[in-house]
Coordinates of C-alpha atoms in Angstrom, one line a residue:
Chain A
M1 CA 87.0 82.7 85.9
T2 CA 86.6 84.2 89.3
S3 CA 82.9 84.9 88.9
Q4 CA 82.2 81.4 87.7
S5 CA 83.8 79.6 90.6
L6 CA 82.0 82.2 92.7
Q7 CA 78.6 81.2 91.3
T8 CA 79.2 77.5 92.1
A9 CA 80.2 78.4 95.5
G10 CA 76.9 80.3 95.8
E11 CA 74.8 77.4 94.5
T12 CA 76.1 75.0 97.2
K13 CA 75.4 77.7 99.8
I14 CA 71.9 78.3 98.7
R15 CA 70.4 75.2 100.3
F16 CA 71.5 76.2 103.7
A17 CA 70.8 79.9 103.4
G18 CA 67.5 79.4 101.4
P19 CA 65.0 78.8 104.2
A20 CA 66.3 81.6 106.3
K21 CA 66.2 84.0 103.5
S22 CA 62.6 83.3 102.5
Q23 CA 61.2 84.3 105.9
P24 CA 58.9 87.2 104.8
R25 CA 57.7 88.0 108.3
R26 CA 60.4 90.0 110.0
P27 CA 62.2 92.1 107.5
R28 CA 63.0 94.7 110.2
V29 CA 65.1 92.2 112.2
R30 CA 67.0 91.1 109.1
F31 CA 67.7 94.6 108.1
D32 CA 69.2 95.3 111.6
R33 CA 71.4 92.2 111.5
E34 CA 72.6 93.2 108.1
T35 CA 73.5 96.7 109.3
T36 CA 75.2 95.2 112.3
T37 CA 77.4 93.0 110.1
K38 CA 78.2 95.9 107.9
V39 CA 79.2 98.1 110.8
L40 CA 81.4 95.3 112.3
F41 CA 83.6 95.6 109.2
V42 CA 84.7 99.0 110.2
V43 CA 84.6 98.7 114.0
P44 CA 88.3 97.4 114.4
A45 CA 89.6 100.2 112.2
G46 CA 87.4 102.8 113.8
L47 CA 88.6 101.7 117.3
F48 CA 92.2 101.8 116.2
M49 CA 91.7 105.3 114.7
V50 CA 90.2 106.6 117.9
L51 CA 92.8 105.0 120.2
Y52 CA 95.9 105.7 118.1
F53 CA 95.0 109.0 116.4
G54 CA 92.1 110.5 118.3
Y55 CA 93.4 109.8 121.8
P56 CA 96.9 111.1 121.2
V57 CA 95.6 114.4 119.7
V58 CA 93.3 115.0 122.7
K59 CA 95.9 113.8 125.2
N60 CA 98.5 116.2 123.7
L61 CA 96.0 119.0 124.1
T62 CA 95.3 118.3 127.8
M63 CA 98.9 117.5 128.6
S64 CA 99.9 120.9 127.2
F65 CA 97.9 122.6 130.0
Q66 CA 99.3 120.3 132.7
D67 CA 102.6 120.1 134.7
F68 CA 103.3 116.7 133.2
T69 CA 106.8 115.4 134.1
T70 CA 108.4 112.1 135.2
K71 CA 107.0 112.8 138.7
T72 CA 103.5 112.3 137.2
F73 CA 104.3 108.7 136.6
F74 CA 105.0 108.1 140.2
T75 CA 102.4 110.3 141.9
G76 CA 99.8 110.2 139.2
E77 CA 99.4 113.9 139.6
A78 CA 99.6 116.4 136.8
P79 CA 98.4 119.8 138.1
W80 CA 96.6 122.1 135.7
I81 CA 98.8 125.1 135.0
G82 CA 96.8 126.9 132.3
V83 CA 98.9 128.3 129.5
Q84 CA 102.2 128.1 131.5
N85 CA 103.7 125.5 129.1
Y86 CA 103.0 127.7 126.1
V87 CA 104.6 130.7 127.9
T88 CA 107.6 128.5 128.6
V89 CA 107.7 127.5 124.9
I90 CA 107.4 130.9 123.4
S91 CA 109.7 132.7 125.9
S92 CA 112.4 130.0 125.5
N93 CA 115.4 131.3 123.6
L94 CA 115.2 128.3 121.3
F95 CA 111.7 129.0 120.1
G96 CA 112.6 131.7 117.6
P97 CA 115.6 129.7 116.0
A98 CA 113.5 126.5 116.0
M99 CA 110.7 128.2 114.1
L100 CA 113.1 129.8 111.7
N101 CA 115.0 126.5 111.2
T102 CA 111.7 124.6 110.6
A103 CA 110.7 127.2 108.0
L104 CA 114.2 127.1 106.3
F105 CA 114.3 123.3 106.4
T106 CA 110.9 122.9 105.0
I107 CA 111.2 125.5 102.2
G108 CA 114.7 124.5 101.3
S109 CA 113.9 120.8 101.2
I110 CA 110.7 121.2 99.2
L111 CA 112.3 123.6 96.7
G112 CA 115.2 121.2 96.0
Q113 CA 113.0 118.1 95.9
F114 CA 110.4 119.7 93.7
V115 CA 112.8 121.3 91.1
I116 CA 114.9 118.2 90.7
G117 CA 111.9 115.9 91.0
M118 CA 110.1 117.8 88.2
A119 CA 113.2 117.8 86.0
L120 CA 113.6 114.0 86.4
A121 CA 109.9 113.4 85.9
V122 CA 109.9 115.4 82.6
F123 CA 113.1 113.5 81.6
F124 CA 111.5 110.1 82.3
N125 CA 108.3 111.1 80.6
K126 CA 109.8 110.5 77.2
K127 CA 109.9 106.8 76.3
F128 CA 113.4 105.3 76.0
P129 CA 114.8 101.8 76.6
L130 CA 115.1 101.0 80.3
S131 CA 113.1 104.1 81.4
G132 CA 110.6 102.2 83.4
F133 CA 113.3 100.2 85.2
L134 CA 115.5 103.2 85.9
R135 CA 112.5 105.1 87.3
A136 CA 111.6 102.2 89.6
M137 CA 115.2 102.0 90.9
L138 CA 115.1 105.7 91.6
L139 CA 112.6 104.9 94.4
L140 CA 115.3 103.2 96.5
P141 CA 116.4 106.2 98.7
W142 CA 112.8 106.7 99.7
L143 CA 112.3 103.1 100.8
L144 CA 115.4 102.8 103.0
P145 CA 114.9 103.4 106.7
L146 CA 115.7 107.1 107.4
I147 CA 118.2 106.2 110.1
V148 CA 120.1 104.2 107.5
A149 CA 120.2 107.2 105.2
S150 CA 121.4 109.3 108.1
A151 CA 124.2 106.9 109.0
T152 CA 125.3 106.7 105.3
W153 CA 125.3 110.4 104.9
R154 CA 127.2 110.9 108.1
S155 CA 130.0 108.9 106.7
I156 CA 129.8 110.7 103.4
L157 CA 129.7 114.2 105.0
D158 CA 132.5 113.5 107.6
Q159 CA 134.8 116.5 107.6
D160 CA 138.2 114.7 107.6
S161 CA 137.7 111.5 105.7
G162 CA 134.2 111.7 104.1
I163 CA 134.1 111.1 100.4
L164 CA 132.4 114.4 99.6
N165 CA 135.2 116.5 101.1
Q166 CA 137.8 114.3 99.4
F167 CA 136.0 114.8 96.1
L168 CA 135.8 118.6 96.6
G169 CA 139.4 118.6 97.7
T170 CA 140.5 117.4 94.2
F171 CA 139.2 120.8 92.9
G172 CA 141.1 122.6 95.6
I173 CA 138.1 123.3 97.8
P174 CA 139.1 123.2 101.5
A175 CA 137.3 120.6 103.7
V176 CA 133.8 121.7 104.7
P177 CA 132.7 120.9 108.3
W178 CA 129.3 119.8 107.0
L179 CA 127.8 118.5 110.3
T180 CA 130.0 120.2 112.9
S181 CA 129.8 123.8 112.0
P182 CA 126.6 125.7 113.0
S183 CA 126.7 127.8 109.8
V184 CA 126.5 124.8 107.3
A185 CA 124.8 122.0 109.4
L186 CA 121.3 123.1 108.4
I187 CA 122.3 123.2 104.7
A188 CA 123.8 119.7 105.0
V189 CA 120.6 118.3 106.6
I190 CA 118.5 120.0 103.9
I191 CA 120.7 118.3 101.2
V192 CA 120.1 114.9 102.7
N193 CA 116.4 115.5 103.0
I194 CA 116.2 116.6 99.4
W195 CA 117.9 113.3 98.4
I196 CA 115.3 111.3 100.3
G197 CA 112.4 113.3 98.9
I198 CA 113.3 113.3 95.2
P199 CA 111.8 109.8 94.5
F200 CA 108.4 110.7 96.0
N201 CA 108.3 113.9 93.9
V202 CA 109.3 112.2 90.7
T203 CA 106.7 109.5 91.2
L204 CA 103.8 111.9 91.8
L205 CA 104.8 114.4 89.2
Y206 CA 105.5 111.6 86.6
G207 CA 101.9 110.4 87.3
G208 CA 100.6 113.9 86.6
L209 CA 102.7 114.1 83.3
Q210 CA 101.3 110.8 82.1
D211 CA 97.7 112.2 82.4
I212 CA 98.4 115.1 80.0
P213 CA 97.0 114.0 76.6
A214 CA 99.7 113.6 73.9
E215 CA 97.5 115.4 71.4
L216 CA 98.2 118.7 73.3
Y217 CA 101.9 118.3 72.6
E218 CA 101.3 117.4 69.0
A219 CA 99.0 120.4 68.5
G220 CA 101.6 122.6 70.3
A221 CA 104.4 121.3 68.1
L222 CA 102.5 122.4 65.0
D223 CA 102.3 125.8 66.5
G224 CA 106.0 125.7 67.2
A225 CA 105.8 125.0 70.9
T226 CA 108.7 122.7 71.7
G227 CA 111.2 122.3 74.5
W228 CA 110.9 125.0 77.1
K229 CA 108.0 126.6 75.3
S230 CA 105.9 123.5 75.5
F231 CA 106.8 123.1 79.1
W232 CA 105.6 126.5 80.1
H233 CA 102.6 126.6 77.8
I234 CA 101.4 123.0 78.0
T235 CA 103.0 121.0 80.8
W236 CA 102.9 123.6 83.6
P237 CA 99.3 124.8 83.3
N238 CA 98.1 121.2 83.0
M239 CA 100.2 120.1 86.0
R240 CA 99.0 122.9 88.4
P241 CA 96.5 120.7 90.4
V242 CA 99.1 117.9 90.8
V243 CA 101.8 120.4 91.7
S244 CA 99.7 121.9 94.5
V245 CA 99.0 118.5 96.0
V246 CA 102.7 117.6 95.8
L247 CA 103.8 120.8 97.4
V248 CA 101.3 120.8 100.2
L249 CA 101.9 117.1 101.0
G250 CA 105.6 118.0 100.9
V251 CA 105.1 120.6 103.6
V252 CA 103.0 118.4 105.8
Y253 CA 105.6 115.5 105.6
T254 CA 108.6 117.8 105.9
I255 CA 107.7 119.8 109.0
K256 CA 107.4 116.7 111.1
V257 CA 110.8 115.2 110.0
L258 CA 112.6 113.9 113.0
D259 CA 114.6 110.8 112.2
I260 CA 117.0 112.4 109.8
I261 CA 117.8 115.4 112.0
L262 CA 118.3 113.1 115.1
G263 CA 120.5 110.8 113.1
L264 CA 122.6 113.5 111.5
T265 CA 123.1 116.2 114.1
N266 CA 120.7 115.5 117.0
G267 CA 119.6 119.2 116.8
G268 CA 123.2 120.5 117.1
P269 CA 125.8 121.8 116.6
A270 CA 125.0 124.6 118.9
N271 CA 121.3 124.1 118.2
A272 CA 121.8 125.0 114.6
T273 CA 119.4 122.3 113.4
Q274 CA 116.7 122.6 116.1
T275 CA 113.2 122.4 114.6
I276 CA 109.8 122.4 116.3
A277 CA 109.6 118.6 115.9
V278 CA 113.1 118.1 117.5
R279 CA 112.2 120.5 120.3
S280 CA 109.0 118.5 121.0
Y281 CA 110.9 115.2 121.1
Q282 CA 113.7 116.6 123.3
E283 CA 111.4 118.3 125.8
S284 CA 109.4 115.1 126.2
F285 CA 111.9 112.4 126.0
V286 CA 115.2 114.0 127.0
N287 CA 114.1 116.6 129.5
F288 CA 111.0 114.6 130.5
Q289 CA 108.9 117.8 130.4
F290 CA 106.0 116.2 128.7
G291 CA 103.7 119.2 129.1
V292 CA 106.2 121.5 127.3
G293 CA 106.8 118.8 124.7
A294 CA 103.1 118.6 124.1
A295 CA 102.9 122.3 123.7
F296 CA 105.5 122.2 120.9
S297 CA 103.7 119.3 119.4
N298 CA 100.5 121.3 119.3
I299 CA 102.2 124.1 117.4
L300 CA 103.3 121.5 114.9
I301 CA 99.7 120.2 114.6
L302 CA 98.4 123.7 114.1
I303 CA 100.8 124.3 111.2
S304 CA 100.0 120.9 109.7
L305 CA 96.3 121.6 110.1
V306 CA 96.5 124.8 108.0
F307 CA 98.3 123.0 105.3
A308 CA 95.9 120.0 105.6
I309 CA 93.1 122.3 104.8
I310 CA 95.0 123.7 101.8
Y311 CA 95.7 120.2 100.7
L312 CA 92.1 119.1 100.9
R313 CA 91.1 122.0 98.8
A314 CA 93.8 121.5 96.3
N315 CA 93.0 117.8 96.1
R316 CA 89.4 118.4 95.5
R317 CA 90.3 120.8 92.7
A318 CA 92.7 118.1 91.3
V319 CA 89.8 115.6 91.3
D320 CA 87.3 118.0 89.8
E321 CA 89.5 119.0 86.9
Chain V
M1 CA 110.5 117.5 66.3
A2 CA 108.4 119.2 63.6
T3 CA 111.2 119.4 61.1
T4 CA 112.1 115.8 61.6
Q5 CA 108.5 114.9 60.8
L6 CA 108.4 117.0 57.7
T7 CA 111.6 115.5 56.2
A8 CA 110.8 112.0 57.4
P9 CA 109.2 110.7 54.2
V10 CA 112.1 111.9 52.1
N11 CA 114.9 110.8 54.4
H12 CA 113.3 108.1 56.4
A13 CA 116.4 106.1 57.3
A14 CA 118.4 109.1 58.5
A15 CA 115.5 110.2 60.6
Q16 CA 115.1 106.8 62.2
R17 CA 118.8 106.8 62.9
M18 CA 118.6 110.2 64.6
K19 CA 115.7 108.9 66.7
N20 CA 117.7 105.9 67.7
I21 CA 120.6 108.0 68.8
R22 CA 118.3 110.3 70.7
T23 CA 116.6 107.5 72.7
R24 CA 119.9 105.8 73.3
S25 CA 121.5 108.9 74.6
S26 CA 118.4 109.3 76.9
T27 CA 119.1 105.9 78.3
V28 CA 122.7 106.8 78.9
L29 CA 121.7 110.0 80.6
G30 CA 119.1 108.2 82.7
I31 CA 121.7 105.7 83.9
I32 CA 124.0 108.6 84.8
F33 CA 121.2 110.2 86.8
L34 CA 120.5 106.9 88.6
I35 CA 124.2 106.5 89.4
I36 CA 124.3 109.9 91.0
M37 CA 121.1 109.3 93.0
L38 CA 122.2 105.9 94.1
F39 CA 125.8 106.7 94.8
P40 CA 125.3 107.0 98.6
I41 CA 123.9 103.5 98.6
Y42 CA 126.9 102.3 96.7
W43 CA 129.1 104.1 99.2
M44 CA 127.3 102.4 102.1
I45 CA 128.0 99.0 100.6
N46 CA 131.6 99.9 99.8
A47 CA 132.3 101.3 103.3
S48 CA 130.8 98.2 104.8
L49 CA 133.4 96.0 103.1
Q50 CA 136.4 98.1 104.2
P51 CA 138.7 96.7 106.9
S52 CA 137.5 97.7 110.4
G53 CA 138.7 100.8 111.9
N54 CA 137.5 104.2 113.1
T55 CA 138.6 106.0 109.9
L56 CA 136.6 106.4 106.8
S57 CA 139.4 106.5 104.3
A58 CA 138.0 103.9 101.9
S59 CA 139.2 103.1 98.5
F60 CA 136.7 103.7 95.7
L61 CA 136.3 100.0 95.0
P62 CA 136.3 97.3 97.7
L63 CA 139.1 95.4 96.0
N64 CA 140.1 93.6 99.1
P65 CA 136.7 93.1 100.8
S66 CA 136.8 92.5 104.5
F67 CA 133.8 91.0 106.2
A68 CA 135.0 92.0 109.7
G69 CA 132.3 94.7 109.7
Y70 CA 129.6 92.2 109.0
E71 CA 130.9 89.8 111.7
K72 CA 130.7 92.6 114.3
A73 CA 127.4 93.8 112.9
I74 CA 125.8 90.4 113.3
A75 CA 127.4 89.8 116.7
D76 CA 126.1 93.2 118.0
Q77 CA 122.9 93.6 116.0
G78 CA 121.8 90.1 115.0
K79 CA 119.3 90.0 117.8
N80 CA 118.0 93.4 116.9
L81 CA 117.5 92.4 113.3
V82 CA 115.4 89.5 114.5
T83 CA 113.4 91.9 116.7
S84 CA 112.8 94.2 113.8
L85 CA 111.6 91.2 111.7
V86 CA 109.2 90.0 114.3
I87 CA 107.7 93.5 114.8
S88 CA 107.5 94.2 111.0
L89 CA 105.7 90.9 110.4
G90 CA 103.4 91.6 113.3
T91 CA 102.6 95.0 111.9
V92 CA 101.7 93.4 108.5
V93 CA 99.2 91.0 110.2
V94 CA 97.6 93.7 112.4
T95 CA 97.4 96.1 109.5
L96 CA 95.8 93.7 107.1
A97 CA 93.4 92.4 109.7
I98 CA 92.2 95.9 110.6
A99 CA 92.5 97.6 107.2
A100 CA 91.1 95.1 104.8
P101 CA 87.6 94.8 106.1
A102 CA 87.4 98.6 106.6
A103 CA 88.6 99.1 103.0
Y104 CA 86.0 96.7 101.7
A105 CA 83.2 98.5 103.7
L106 CA 84.3 101.9 102.6
A107 CA 84.4 100.7 99.0
Q108 CA 81.2 98.7 98.8
F109 CA 78.7 99.7 101.6
K110 CA 76.7 102.8 101.2
F111 CA 77.3 104.4 104.6
R112 CA 76.3 108.0 104.7
W113 CA 79.4 109.0 106.6
I114 CA 82.0 107.6 104.2
S115 CA 83.3 111.0 103.1
W116 CA 83.9 111.9 106.7
A117 CA 85.7 108.6 107.4
L118 CA 88.0 109.3 104.4
L119 CA 88.6 112.8 105.6
A120 CA 89.6 111.4 109.0
I121 CA 92.0 108.9 107.4
L122 CA 93.6 111.6 105.3
I123 CA 94.1 113.9 108.3
A124 CA 95.3 111.0 110.4
Q125 CA 98.2 110.4 107.9
M126 CA 99.3 114.0 108.6
I127 CA 99.5 113.8 112.4
P128 CA 103.2 114.0 113.3
G129 CA 104.6 110.8 114.9
V130 CA 106.0 112.7 117.8
V131 CA 102.4 113.7 118.8
I132 CA 101.4 110.0 118.9
A133 CA 104.6 109.0 120.7
N134 CA 104.2 111.7 123.3
A135 CA 100.7 110.5 124.3
L136 CA 101.5 106.8 123.9
Y137 CA 104.4 106.9 126.3
A138 CA 102.2 108.0 129.2
A139 CA 99.4 105.5 128.2
Y140 CA 101.8 102.6 127.6
N141 CA 103.5 103.3 131.0
D142 CA 100.2 102.9 132.8
L143 CA 99.2 99.8 130.7
G144 CA 102.6 98.1 130.9
L145 CA 103.0 98.2 127.1
L146 CA 106.5 99.9 127.1
N147 CA 109.2 97.4 126.0
T148 CA 106.7 95.0 124.5
Y149 CA 106.2 93.6 121.0
T150 CA 102.5 94.3 121.2
G151 CA 103.1 98.0 122.0
L152 CA 105.5 98.5 119.2
I153 CA 103.5 96.6 116.6
L154 CA 100.4 98.6 117.4
A155 CA 102.3 101.9 117.3
D156 CA 104.0 101.0 114.0
A157 CA 100.6 100.2 112.6
T158 CA 99.7 103.9 112.8
S159 CA 101.8 104.6 109.8
A160 CA 100.5 101.6 107.8
I161 CA 96.8 101.4 108.5
P162 CA 95.5 104.7 107.0
F163 CA 97.7 104.1 103.9
A164 CA 96.5 100.4 103.6
I165 CA 92.8 101.4 103.9
L166 CA 93.2 104.0 101.2
I167 CA 95.1 101.8 98.8
M168 CA 92.9 98.7 99.2
R169 CA 89.7 100.8 99.1
A170 CA 90.8 102.3 95.7
F171 CA 91.2 98.8 94.4
M172 CA 88.0 97.4 95.9
M173 CA 86.0 100.3 94.4
S174 CA 86.7 98.7 91.0
I175 CA 84.9 95.4 92.0
P176 CA 81.6 95.6 90.2
P177 CA 78.8 95.6 92.9
S178 CA 76.9 93.2 90.6
I179 CA 79.4 90.4 91.4
I180 CA 78.9 90.9 95.1
E181 CA 75.1 91.2 94.6
A182 CA 75.1 88.0 92.6
A183 CA 76.8 86.2 95.5
R184 CA 74.5 87.7 98.0
V185 CA 71.4 86.6 96.0
D186 CA 72.9 83.1 96.0
G187 CA 72.9 83.3 99.7
A188 CA 76.5 84.2 100.6
G189 CA 76.7 86.4 103.8
Q190 CA 78.5 89.7 103.9
V191 CA 81.6 88.0 105.5
R192 CA 81.6 85.2 102.9
A193 CA 81.3 87.7 100.0
F194 CA 84.2 89.6 101.4
V195 CA 86.5 86.6 102.0
S196 CA 85.8 84.6 98.9
I197 CA 85.1 87.4 96.4
A198 CA 86.6 90.7 97.4
L199 CA 89.9 89.5 98.9
P200 CA 90.9 87.3 95.9
I201 CA 90.1 90.1 93.4
A202 CA 92.0 92.7 95.5
K203 CA 95.0 90.4 95.8
N204 CA 97.4 92.9 94.2
A205 CA 96.3 95.8 96.5
I206 CA 96.6 93.6 99.5
I207 CA 100.2 92.6 98.5
T208 CA 101.1 96.3 98.1
A209 CA 99.6 97.2 101.4
A210 CA 101.4 94.3 103.1
L211 CA 104.8 95.3 101.5
F212 CA 104.4 98.9 102.7
A213 CA 103.2 97.9 106.1
F214 CA 106.4 95.8 106.4
L215 CA 108.7 98.6 105.1
F216 CA 107.1 101.3 107.3
S217 CA 107.4 99.2 110.4
W218 CA 111.0 98.0 109.5
S219 CA 112.0 101.7 109.0
D220 CA 110.4 102.9 112.2
F221 CA 112.8 104.8 114.4
L222 CA 110.7 107.2 116.5
F223 CA 108.5 104.6 118.3
A224 CA 111.5 102.4 118.8
L225 CA 113.3 105.3 120.4
T226 CA 110.4 106.5 122.6
L227 CA 108.5 103.4 123.5
T228 CA 111.4 101.2 124.6
T229 CA 113.5 101.9 127.7
T230 CA 115.6 98.8 128.0
D231 CA 117.8 96.7 125.7
E232 CA 115.5 93.7 125.7
I233 CA 113.3 94.6 122.7
R234 CA 115.4 96.9 120.5
P235 CA 114.7 97.2 116.7
V236 CA 117.8 97.5 114.5
T237 CA 117.0 101.2 113.6
L238 CA 117.6 102.0 117.3
G239 CA 120.7 99.8 117.2
I240 CA 122.1 102.0 114.4
Y241 CA 121.3 105.2 116.3
Q242 CA 123.2 103.9 119.3
Y243 CA 126.1 103.0 117.1
L244 CA 126.2 106.5 115.8
G245 CA 126.3 107.9 119.3
T246 CA 128.5 110.9 119.5
Q247 CA 131.6 109.5 118.1
V248 CA 131.6 106.6 115.7
S249 CA 134.3 104.1 116.6
N250 CA 133.8 101.4 114.0
W251 CA 132.5 102.6 110.7
S252 CA 132.5 99.3 108.8
A253 CA 130.3 97.7 111.5
V254 CA 127.9 100.7 111.3
M255 CA 127.8 100.5 107.5
A256 CA 127.4 96.7 107.5
T257 CA 124.4 97.1 109.8
A258 CA 123.1 99.8 107.5
V259 CA 123.4 97.4 104.5
L260 CA 121.7 94.6 106.4
S261 CA 118.8 97.0 107.3
S262 CA 118.5 98.0 103.7
L263 CA 118.1 94.5 102.4
P264 CA 114.3 94.3 102.7
A265 CA 113.8 97.5 100.8
I266 CA 116.4 96.5 98.1
V267 CA 115.1 93.0 97.7
L268 CA 111.4 94.0 97.7
L269 CA 112.1 96.8 95.1
V270 CA 113.8 94.3 92.8
I271 CA 111.4 91.3 93.1
A272 CA 108.1 93.2 93.7
Q273 CA 108.7 96.3 91.7
K274 CA 105.2 96.3 90.3
Y275 CA 103.6 96.4 93.8
I276 CA 106.0 99.0 95.1
A277 CA 105.4 101.3 92.2
A278 CA 101.6 100.9 92.7
G279 CA 102.0 101.9 96.3
A280 CA 104.2 104.9 95.6
T281 CA 101.4 106.6 93.6
G282 CA 98.3 105.0 95.2
G283 CA 98.1 106.2 98.8
A284 CA 99.2 109.7 98.3
V285 CA 96.9 111.6 95.9
K286 CA 93.5 110.1 96.0

């Protein structure tokens, strides 16, 4: 249907384009114009990538070696100060806790998302009525604005009147100060982030499960591999490439999480939920120390870069296999 | 499993009944999982319908729904919702205009540097938003783009464009080059081949890209927070953040705003499930 209407469109066009096309003289010029048109397809995207990804990365790098503050916007001066910003970052007493929190937040979130995500993916992999619909609805937490999720969870986790503490109270568990106590705030933030990340994990892992040929399970069943046995001996080895992609992408997306933490705790209480991303935001946009903020950002980029390389390798292996 | 199969010929009806029970109990279990996962969203809706007040003591069902929260939400945040809508629609337009031709070129033209371009796009997706915000604030300040629709639309497009290019390219790869060739032989120019052949064929991928561009932009909080300094242009995500402040004074209004901000995601997931599901797997792995 499409190709037919396409051909008629081409036939009407041929009369206009015909003469120009049959000029045998200057193939060189035609080739160039052709190339120019082709390049024009990618110019807007290329320009956007340079301005909105290339420039910020370079700018962050230069800013991190400058004394870049609010004053800079008035005087236009940002003196070069060498590695002073990095010294400030590393010697600040929030650097250690922020690194540790970033690591705990990332590892905790990914562990939870992955284990629950894998369990749900395996569950939904068997066909039953409504399975497709239920799996699609599961995507909802992931599609909501993160700040909406933060607001909702803040009401659920409220110490005095939140539904979670009321629910726990019926079992005689005393009210937990989820977001107001430094010792549990990070755990609460991790729980919320796990909730948000489950749909993404389920979707990718389910896709991986679908690619495992059913014959493998049938052959395994003949050899007595069912249930857990079939998971460890058939599912897991076949899922390895997908799993590594999911985990690495999880790390890259989790270390830069900002919205959820700002919405839930703003880095508090008593800096208990400070991460490198939160530090970067607060140095730049609360303290207006853009140079120091940029230095924090660059640490974030460096960590992402390491995982990006791992990702690209894992992805290539996933494609190869 | 194996035993059921062995006894099946002998006792077919019983086996079939067992199987029915098993699939039905899976459905029940699946519904229970979904209820647990979506409980916070139910709770958001429930809390939004409670009578106004600064306490959260809500009953489990909104038996006497009060719309006071919604009245306050629309009075306070109505303008911000419209702002978010304008910015999100703008992001969709900018994203498609920039990403669609690029996706076509990366799918159909044989540039030598394509694998490098794809690598750049993959890495771009990993750059933390705070890095972009940090640099854009200074640049926007000089260019007068702070507190403008243009500034926010372009910044929001950073989360949509790489994704849109990848998802549309994956789809456009499946267009047989012979179709394009045929049109070219018949005299259609590159632009014409793109507009009248590639775009209609890739309709589904374009819809998916547009939906996600909308949702990404609608959800944006970081650029709203960093690239606006006045109340004039304030997306609703920022409105919710300011509601949250340090102490929440009116939970039903906060939750009503949260519900209103969730509507696009809920509606799109229900009416355009196919496209959303395609996007969820598409952009990430390949």
